[in-house]
XYZ file of N, CA and C in Angstrom:
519
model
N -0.526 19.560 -11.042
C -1.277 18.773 -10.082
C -0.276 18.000 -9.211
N -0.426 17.971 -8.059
C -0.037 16.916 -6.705
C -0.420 16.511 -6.770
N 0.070 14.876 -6.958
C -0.445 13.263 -6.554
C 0.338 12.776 -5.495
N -0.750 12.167 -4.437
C 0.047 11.502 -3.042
C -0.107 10.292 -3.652
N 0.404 9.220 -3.392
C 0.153 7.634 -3.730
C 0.906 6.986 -2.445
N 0.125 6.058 -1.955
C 0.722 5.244 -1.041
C 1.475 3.981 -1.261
N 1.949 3.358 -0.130
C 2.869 2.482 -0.767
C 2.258 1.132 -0.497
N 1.794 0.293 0.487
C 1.341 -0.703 0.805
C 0.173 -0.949 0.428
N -0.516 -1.580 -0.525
C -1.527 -2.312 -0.711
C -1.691 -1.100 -2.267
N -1.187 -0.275 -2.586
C -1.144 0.280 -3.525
C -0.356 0.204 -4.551
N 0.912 0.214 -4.287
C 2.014 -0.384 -5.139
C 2.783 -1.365 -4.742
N 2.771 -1.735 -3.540
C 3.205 -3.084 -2.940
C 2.149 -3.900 -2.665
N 2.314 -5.032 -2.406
C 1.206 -5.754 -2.401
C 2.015 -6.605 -0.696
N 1.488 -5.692 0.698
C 1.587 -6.770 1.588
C 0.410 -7.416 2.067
N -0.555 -7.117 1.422
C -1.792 -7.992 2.124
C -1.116 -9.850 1.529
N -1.109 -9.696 -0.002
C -0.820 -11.137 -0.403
C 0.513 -11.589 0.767
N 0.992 -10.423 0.879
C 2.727 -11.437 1.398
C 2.131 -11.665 3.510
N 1.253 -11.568 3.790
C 0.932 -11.901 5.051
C 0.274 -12.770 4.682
N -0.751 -13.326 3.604
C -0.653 -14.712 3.424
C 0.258 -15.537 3.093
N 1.425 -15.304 2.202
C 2.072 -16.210 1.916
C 2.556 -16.759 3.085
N 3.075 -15.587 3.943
C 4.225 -15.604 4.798
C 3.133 -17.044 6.332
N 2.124 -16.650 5.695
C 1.047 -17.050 7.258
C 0.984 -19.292 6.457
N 0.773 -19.187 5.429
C 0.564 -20.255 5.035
C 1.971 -21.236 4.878
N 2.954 -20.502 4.637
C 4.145 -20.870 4.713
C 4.810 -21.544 6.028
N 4.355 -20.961 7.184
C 4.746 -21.058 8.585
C 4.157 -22.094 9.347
N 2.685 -21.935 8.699
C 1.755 -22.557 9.672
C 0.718 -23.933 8.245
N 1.779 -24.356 7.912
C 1.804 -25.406 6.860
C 0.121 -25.080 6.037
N -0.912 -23.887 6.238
C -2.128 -23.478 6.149
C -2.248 -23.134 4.691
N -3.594 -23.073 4.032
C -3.803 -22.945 2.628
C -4.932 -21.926 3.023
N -4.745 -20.682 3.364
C -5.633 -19.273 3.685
C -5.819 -18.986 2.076
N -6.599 -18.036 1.768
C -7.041 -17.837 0.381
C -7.485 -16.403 0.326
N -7.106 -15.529 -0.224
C -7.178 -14.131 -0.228
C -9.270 -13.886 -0.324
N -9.773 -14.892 -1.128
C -10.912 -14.711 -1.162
C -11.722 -15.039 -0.198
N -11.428 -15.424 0.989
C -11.414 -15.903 1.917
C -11.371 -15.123 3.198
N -10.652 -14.165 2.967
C -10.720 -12.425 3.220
C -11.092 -11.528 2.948
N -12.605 -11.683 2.397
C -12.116 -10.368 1.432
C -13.394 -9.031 2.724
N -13.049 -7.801 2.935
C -13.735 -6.735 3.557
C -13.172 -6.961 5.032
N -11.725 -7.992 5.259
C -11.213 -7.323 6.655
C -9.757 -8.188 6.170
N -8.472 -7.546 7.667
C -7.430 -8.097 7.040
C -7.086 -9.951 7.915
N -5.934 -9.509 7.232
C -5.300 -10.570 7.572
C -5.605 -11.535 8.311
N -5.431 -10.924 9.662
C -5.161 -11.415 11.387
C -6.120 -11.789 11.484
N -7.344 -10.889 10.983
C -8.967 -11.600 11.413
C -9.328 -12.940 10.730
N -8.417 -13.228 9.763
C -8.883 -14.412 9.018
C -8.269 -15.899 9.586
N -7.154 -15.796 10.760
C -6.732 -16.680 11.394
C -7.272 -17.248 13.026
N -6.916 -18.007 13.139
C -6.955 -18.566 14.811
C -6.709 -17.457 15.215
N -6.872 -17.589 16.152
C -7.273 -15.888 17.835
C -5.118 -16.099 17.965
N -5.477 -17.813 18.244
C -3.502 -17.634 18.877
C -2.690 -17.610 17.566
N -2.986 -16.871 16.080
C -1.886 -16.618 15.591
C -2.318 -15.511 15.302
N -3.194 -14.443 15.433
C -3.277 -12.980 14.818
C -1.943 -11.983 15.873
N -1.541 -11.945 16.838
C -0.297 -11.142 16.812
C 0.782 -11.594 16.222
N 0.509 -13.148 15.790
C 1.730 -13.025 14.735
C 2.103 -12.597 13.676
N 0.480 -12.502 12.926
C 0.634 -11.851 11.821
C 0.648 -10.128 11.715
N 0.001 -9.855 12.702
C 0.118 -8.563 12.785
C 1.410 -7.949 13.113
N 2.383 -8.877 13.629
C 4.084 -8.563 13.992
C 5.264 -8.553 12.546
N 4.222 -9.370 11.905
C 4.972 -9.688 10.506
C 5.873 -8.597 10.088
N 4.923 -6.817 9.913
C 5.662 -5.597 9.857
C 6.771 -5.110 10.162
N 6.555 -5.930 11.617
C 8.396 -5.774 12.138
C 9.174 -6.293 12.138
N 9.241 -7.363 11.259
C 10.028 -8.174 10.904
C 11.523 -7.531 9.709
N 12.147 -7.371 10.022
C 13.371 -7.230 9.348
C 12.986 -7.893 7.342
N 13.574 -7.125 6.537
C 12.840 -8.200 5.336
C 11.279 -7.744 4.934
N 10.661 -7.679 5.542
C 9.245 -7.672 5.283
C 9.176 -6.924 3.812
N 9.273 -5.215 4.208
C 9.145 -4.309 3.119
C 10.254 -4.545 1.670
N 11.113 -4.989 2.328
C 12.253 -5.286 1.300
C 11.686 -6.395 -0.337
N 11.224 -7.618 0.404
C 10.439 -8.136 -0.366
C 8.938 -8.242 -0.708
N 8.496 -7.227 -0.921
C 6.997 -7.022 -1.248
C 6.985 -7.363 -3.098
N 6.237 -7.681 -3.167
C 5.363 -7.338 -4.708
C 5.378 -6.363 -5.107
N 5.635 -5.635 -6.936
C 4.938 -4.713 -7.142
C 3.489 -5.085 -7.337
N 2.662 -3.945 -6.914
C 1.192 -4.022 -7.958
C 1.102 -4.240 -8.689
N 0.641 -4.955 -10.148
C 0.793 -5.175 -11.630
C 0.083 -3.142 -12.544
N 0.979 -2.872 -13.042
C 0.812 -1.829 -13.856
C 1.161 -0.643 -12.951
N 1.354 -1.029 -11.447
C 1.924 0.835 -10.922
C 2.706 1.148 -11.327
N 4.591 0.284 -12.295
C 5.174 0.947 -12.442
C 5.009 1.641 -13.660
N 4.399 1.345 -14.148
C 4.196 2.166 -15.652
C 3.204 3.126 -15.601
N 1.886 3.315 -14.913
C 1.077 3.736 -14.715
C 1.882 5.736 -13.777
N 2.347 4.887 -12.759
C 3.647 5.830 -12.152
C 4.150 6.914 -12.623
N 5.003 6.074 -13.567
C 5.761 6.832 -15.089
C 5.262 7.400 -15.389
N 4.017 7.183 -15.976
C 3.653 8.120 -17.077
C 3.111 9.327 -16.100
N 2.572 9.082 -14.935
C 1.924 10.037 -14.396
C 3.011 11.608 -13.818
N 4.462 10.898 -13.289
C 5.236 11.726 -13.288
C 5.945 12.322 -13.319
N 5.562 11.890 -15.637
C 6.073 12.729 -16.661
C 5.174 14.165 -16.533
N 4.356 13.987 -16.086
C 2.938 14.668 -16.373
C 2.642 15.644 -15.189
N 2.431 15.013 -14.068
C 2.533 15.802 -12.459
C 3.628 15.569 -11.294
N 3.520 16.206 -10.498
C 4.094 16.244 -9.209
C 3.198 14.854 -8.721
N 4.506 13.851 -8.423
C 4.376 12.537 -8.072
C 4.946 12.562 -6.928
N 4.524 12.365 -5.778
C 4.772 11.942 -4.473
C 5.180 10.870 -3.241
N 5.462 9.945 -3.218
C 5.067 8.574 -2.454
C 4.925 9.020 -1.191
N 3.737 8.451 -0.348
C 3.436 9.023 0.609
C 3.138 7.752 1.520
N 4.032 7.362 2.765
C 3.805 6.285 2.993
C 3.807 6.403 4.731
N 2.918 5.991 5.820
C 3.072 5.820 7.265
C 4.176 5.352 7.638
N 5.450 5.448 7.088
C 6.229 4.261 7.435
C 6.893 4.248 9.052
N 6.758 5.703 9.556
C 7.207 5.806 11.225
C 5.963 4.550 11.882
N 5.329 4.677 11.516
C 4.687 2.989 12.327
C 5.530 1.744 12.695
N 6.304 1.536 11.716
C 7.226 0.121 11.414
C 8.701 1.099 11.175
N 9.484 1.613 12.433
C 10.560 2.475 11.978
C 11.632 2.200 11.178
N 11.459 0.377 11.660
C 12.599 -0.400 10.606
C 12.139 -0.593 9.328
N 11.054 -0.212 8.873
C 10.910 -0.344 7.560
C 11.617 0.888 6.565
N 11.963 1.879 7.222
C 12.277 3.443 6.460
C 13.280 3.229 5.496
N 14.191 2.482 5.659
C 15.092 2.004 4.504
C 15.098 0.940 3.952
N 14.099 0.015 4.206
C 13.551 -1.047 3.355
C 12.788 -0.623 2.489
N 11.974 0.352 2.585
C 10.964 1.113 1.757
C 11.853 1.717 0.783
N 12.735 2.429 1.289
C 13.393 3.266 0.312
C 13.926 2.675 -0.425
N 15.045 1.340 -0.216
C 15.523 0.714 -0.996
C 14.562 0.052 -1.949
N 13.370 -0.361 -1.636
C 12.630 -1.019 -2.984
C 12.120 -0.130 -3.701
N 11.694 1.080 -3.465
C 11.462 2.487 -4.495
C 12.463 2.610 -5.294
N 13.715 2.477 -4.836
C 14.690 2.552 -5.854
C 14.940 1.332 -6.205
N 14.598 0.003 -6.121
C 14.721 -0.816 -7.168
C 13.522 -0.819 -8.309
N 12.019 -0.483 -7.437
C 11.142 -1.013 -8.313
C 10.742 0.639 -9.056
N 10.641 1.972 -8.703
C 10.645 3.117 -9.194
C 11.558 4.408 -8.571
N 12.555 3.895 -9.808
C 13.950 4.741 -9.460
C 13.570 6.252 -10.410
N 12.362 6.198 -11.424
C 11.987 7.429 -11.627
C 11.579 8.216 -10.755
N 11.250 8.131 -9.256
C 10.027 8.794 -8.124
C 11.426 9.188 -7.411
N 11.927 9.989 -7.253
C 13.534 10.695 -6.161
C 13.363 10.429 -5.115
N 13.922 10.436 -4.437
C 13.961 10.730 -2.716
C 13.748 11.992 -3.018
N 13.594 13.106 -3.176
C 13.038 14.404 -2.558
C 11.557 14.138 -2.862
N 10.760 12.964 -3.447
C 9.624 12.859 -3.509
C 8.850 11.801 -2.951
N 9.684 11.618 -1.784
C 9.514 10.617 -1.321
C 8.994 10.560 0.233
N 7.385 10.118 0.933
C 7.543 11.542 2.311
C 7.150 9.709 3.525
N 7.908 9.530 4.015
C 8.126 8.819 4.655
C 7.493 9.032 6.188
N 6.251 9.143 6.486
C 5.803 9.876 7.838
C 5.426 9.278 8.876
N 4.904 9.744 9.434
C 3.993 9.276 10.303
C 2.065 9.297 10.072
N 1.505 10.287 10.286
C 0.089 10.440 10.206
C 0.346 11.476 8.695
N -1.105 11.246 8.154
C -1.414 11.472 6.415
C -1.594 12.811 6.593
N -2.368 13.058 7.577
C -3.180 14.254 7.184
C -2.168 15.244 7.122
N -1.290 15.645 7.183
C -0.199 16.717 7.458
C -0.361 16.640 5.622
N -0.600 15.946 4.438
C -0.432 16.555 3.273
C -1.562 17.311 2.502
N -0.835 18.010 1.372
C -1.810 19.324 0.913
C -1.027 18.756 -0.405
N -2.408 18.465 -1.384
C -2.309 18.204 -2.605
C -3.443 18.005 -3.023
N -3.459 17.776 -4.518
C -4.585 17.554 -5.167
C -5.390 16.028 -5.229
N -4.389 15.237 -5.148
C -5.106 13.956 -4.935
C -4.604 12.943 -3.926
N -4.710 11.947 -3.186
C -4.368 11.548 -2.498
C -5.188 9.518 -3.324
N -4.135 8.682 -3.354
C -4.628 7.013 -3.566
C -3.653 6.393 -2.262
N -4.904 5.876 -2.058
C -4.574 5.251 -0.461
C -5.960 4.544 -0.269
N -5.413 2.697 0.277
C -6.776 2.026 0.304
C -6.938 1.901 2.016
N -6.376 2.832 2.335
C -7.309 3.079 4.309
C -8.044 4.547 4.255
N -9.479 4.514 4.710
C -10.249 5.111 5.054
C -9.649 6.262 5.601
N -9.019 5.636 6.918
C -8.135 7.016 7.633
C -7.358 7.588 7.258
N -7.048 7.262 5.857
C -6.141 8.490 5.320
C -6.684 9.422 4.609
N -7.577 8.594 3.548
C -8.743 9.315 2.604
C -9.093 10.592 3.430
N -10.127 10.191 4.562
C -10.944 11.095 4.972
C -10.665 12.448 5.702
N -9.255 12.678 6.179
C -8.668 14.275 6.431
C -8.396 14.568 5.169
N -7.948 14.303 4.130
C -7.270 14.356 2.754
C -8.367 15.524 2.386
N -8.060 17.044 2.189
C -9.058 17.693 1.651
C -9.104 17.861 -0.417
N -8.467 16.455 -0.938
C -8.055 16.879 -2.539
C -8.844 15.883 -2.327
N -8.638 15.243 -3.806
C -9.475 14.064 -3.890
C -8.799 13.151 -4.020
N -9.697 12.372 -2.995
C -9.380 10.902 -2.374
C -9.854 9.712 -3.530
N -8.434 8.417 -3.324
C -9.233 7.712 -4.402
C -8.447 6.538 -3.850
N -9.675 5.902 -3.659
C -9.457 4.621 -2.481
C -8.729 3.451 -3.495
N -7.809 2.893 -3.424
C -7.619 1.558 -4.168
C -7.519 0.328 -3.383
N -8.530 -0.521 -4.326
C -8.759 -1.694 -3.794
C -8.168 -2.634 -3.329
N -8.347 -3.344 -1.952
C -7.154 -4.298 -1.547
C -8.657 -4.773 -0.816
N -8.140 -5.980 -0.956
C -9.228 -7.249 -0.033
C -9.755 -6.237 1.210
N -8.897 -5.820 1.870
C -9.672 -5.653 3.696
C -10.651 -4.474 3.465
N -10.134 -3.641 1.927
C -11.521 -2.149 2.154
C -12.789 -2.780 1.214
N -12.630 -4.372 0.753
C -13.925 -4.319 -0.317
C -15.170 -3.930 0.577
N -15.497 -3.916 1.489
C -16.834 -3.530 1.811
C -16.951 -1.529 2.352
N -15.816 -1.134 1.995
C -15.870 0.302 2.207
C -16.601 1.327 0.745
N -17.489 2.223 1.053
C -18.116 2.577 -0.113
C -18.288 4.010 -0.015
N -17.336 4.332 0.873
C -17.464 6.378 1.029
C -16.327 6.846 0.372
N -15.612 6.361 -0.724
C -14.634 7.005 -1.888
C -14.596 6.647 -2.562
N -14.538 7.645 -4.071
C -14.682 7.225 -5.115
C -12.763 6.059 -4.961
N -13.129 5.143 -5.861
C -12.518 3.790 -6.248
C -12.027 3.595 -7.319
N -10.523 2.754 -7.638
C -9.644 2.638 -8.641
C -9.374 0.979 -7.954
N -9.935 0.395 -8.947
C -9.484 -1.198 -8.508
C -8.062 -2.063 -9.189
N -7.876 -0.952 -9.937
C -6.324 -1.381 -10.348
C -5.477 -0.198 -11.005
N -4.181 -0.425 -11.507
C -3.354 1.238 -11.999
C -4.315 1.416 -13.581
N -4.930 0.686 -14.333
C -5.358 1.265 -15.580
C -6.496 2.048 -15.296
N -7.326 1.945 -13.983
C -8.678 2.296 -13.892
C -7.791 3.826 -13.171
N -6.511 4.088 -12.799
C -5.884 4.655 -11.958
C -5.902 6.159 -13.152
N -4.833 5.728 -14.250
C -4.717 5.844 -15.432
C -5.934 6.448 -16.207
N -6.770 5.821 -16.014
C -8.089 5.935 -17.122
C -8.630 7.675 -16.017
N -8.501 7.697 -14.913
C -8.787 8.856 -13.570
C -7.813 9.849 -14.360
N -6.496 10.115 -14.441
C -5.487 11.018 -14.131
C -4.658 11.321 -15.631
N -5.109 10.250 -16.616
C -3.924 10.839 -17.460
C -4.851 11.381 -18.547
């Protein structure tokens, strides 16, 4: 089996770090619950949402993300088992391509760079499963799609759902 897995809001966690980064700046106490079924930017003043939405290009950004709690183990075990992939938009944010890479190899130095697909648009992959919590990736994805939960998709309900790596786990192994 092929597993795609994405990287942001799946095994990194930048939704939390555009709050930190937003409350930090703008002396503000934003609250993830406070967000929850859209992102970030929409949850601020009109005159700071291109800031947060610029955050991406910020030098640093990807470098210090969060892991998810349980992807790296969840990960592991999965590819002892299958063809493990990381599959990430990262030509969006071009300066992120070796920030990304470098935290794969700090936080899962089991996943290679030859398994590692750094792109642009999703749909170009052919595999059996695809975890990714944007809609627009899910829905060209002809394997099965499995949305994981991050604040901005809670009100999305057209893929089956993994709200954390054990429910991920409890799916695949």
């Amino acid at each position: 089996m092929t597993i795609f897995v994405d990287m942001d809001e799946v095994i990194a966690n930048a939704y939390m770090a555009h709050i930190e980064i937003y409350n930090q700046e703008h002396n503000a106490q934003l609250k993830v619950d406070e967000c929850m079924g859209r992102e970030v930017w929409q949850c601020v003043p009109e005159a700071h949402q291109k800031e947060i939405k610029d955050h991406t290009r910020r030098i640093g950004f990807f470098r210090d993300l969060r892991v998810i709690p349980d992807s790296q183990k969840v990960l592991k075990e999965l590819s002892e088992k299958y063809q493990v992939y990381i599959a990430s938009a990262a030509m969006e944010f071009p300066d992120s391509l070796k920030e990304k890479s470098d935290w794969l190899d700090l936080h899962f130095p089991f996943i290679p760079w030859q398994n590692r697909i750094l792109c642009g648009d999703k749909h170009i992959l052919k595999g059996d499963v695809l975890i990714d919590d944007r809609s627009k990736n899910l829905e060209p994805f002809n394997g099965r799609s499995i949305m994981f939960s991050s604040p901005h998709n809670a009100n999305e309900n057209s893929f089956e759902r993994a709200h954390n790596w054990q429910e991920i786990a409890d799916k695949l192994l």
